[in-house]
XYZ file of C-alpha atoms in Angstrom:
115
model
C 37.847 55.117 66.778
C 34.173 54.909 65.972
C 31.151 57.075 66.617
C 27.791 55.520 67.418
C 24.534 57.436 66.988
C 21.226 56.079 68.251
C 17.749 57.016 67.102
C 14.196 55.766 67.424
C 13.398 56.350 71.073
C 10.218 57.988 72.266
C 7.010 57.632 74.243
C 4.925 54.506 73.749
C 1.991 52.951 75.569
C 2.339 49.622 77.378
C 2.069 46.774 74.903
C 3.392 48.910 72.086
C 6.506 48.599 69.948
C 9.549 50.661 69.055
C 12.605 50.045 66.909
C 15.896 51.589 67.894
C 18.679 52.142 65.392
C 22.387 52.689 65.902
C 24.504 53.925 63.009
C 28.266 53.624 63.208
C 30.784 55.917 61.543
C 32.425 52.842 60.022
C 31.658 49.182 59.633
C 32.259 47.454 62.952
C 29.258 45.189 63.305
C 30.592 42.325 61.220
C 33.964 42.384 62.948
C 33.251 43.070 66.627
C 30.698 42.408 69.311
C 28.036 45.082 69.624
C 24.803 45.495 71.490
C 22.377 47.530 73.517
C 22.438 48.522 77.156
C 19.954 50.546 79.174
C 19.969 52.609 82.334
C 17.073 53.737 84.477
C 17.326 56.494 87.113
C 19.050 55.201 90.226
C 20.053 51.926 88.596
C 23.213 50.593 87.036
C 23.557 50.287 83.296
C 22.502 46.799 82.254
C 22.901 44.639 79.185
C 19.767 44.318 77.066
C 21.033 42.374 74.056
C 24.312 41.578 72.397
C 25.342 40.213 69.009
C 28.756 38.783 68.224
C 30.685 39.304 65.021
C 29.513 35.841 63.968
C 25.879 36.693 64.602
C 25.293 34.891 67.900
C 22.899 36.726 70.153
C 22.122 36.828 73.826
C 19.470 38.692 75.757
C 18.686 39.757 79.270
C 16.087 37.435 80.782
C 13.716 40.366 81.209
C 13.501 40.986 77.446
C 13.729 37.463 75.998
C 10.879 36.798 73.603
C 10.026 40.494 73.334
C 13.172 42.179 71.979
C 15.215 41.255 68.904
C 18.682 42.515 68.041
C 19.771 42.578 64.418
C 22.140 44.383 62.107
C 22.575 45.528 58.528
C 26.274 45.458 57.735
C 25.802 47.257 54.420
C 24.218 50.195 56.257
C 26.576 50.078 59.270
C 23.454 49.911 61.414
C 22.426 47.947 64.466
C 18.772 47.565 65.452
C 16.752 46.694 68.509
C 13.145 45.759 67.830
C 11.173 46.077 71.050
C 7.694 44.561 71.261
C 5.167 44.199 74.062
C 6.824 47.037 75.919
C 6.310 47.377 79.651
C 6.652 50.377 81.972
C 9.756 48.748 83.468
C 11.438 48.997 80.047
C 11.573 52.759 80.512
C 15.222 53.804 80.363
C 17.903 55.481 78.317
C 19.096 52.953 75.771
C 22.728 52.988 74.685
C 24.374 51.437 71.678
C 27.651 49.714 72.519
C 30.580 48.238 70.678
C 33.939 46.860 71.701
C 37.009 47.040 69.487
C 39.842 44.998 70.949
C 39.727 46.214 74.574
C 38.079 49.610 74.053
C 34.379 50.160 74.690
C 32.471 52.663 72.569
C 29.095 54.131 73.490
C 26.451 56.172 71.782
C 24.883 59.206 73.427
C 21.724 57.294 74.361
C 18.088 57.543 73.378
C 15.201 57.802 75.833
C 12.460 55.183 75.785
C 9.423 55.879 77.945
C 6.634 53.348 78.313
C 3.600 54.933 79.882
C -0.136 55.278 79.440
């Protein structure tokens, strides 16, 4: 079992930046795939970015070039740096990890992009 806790969401103007953090109750990031998903009202949860245990990353087309996923294994923390934010990035962002066949989710953090 692992607990994931996100932080760093908030209100930002279009074009601005935010950095989300996800702290795990134990070190999983160097051993398992982890990432970030988001969900807007009325829409399905969608993948934003993922990082494998080996460090390979992949991104949704809508965020490529603007968002960067990274991790600090020593701090058991996963990050999502979000730049050039757009109103359509508004959503609840969830930290995710998979251990063997079990998915783990954080409680979510709200990101609102609005002027």
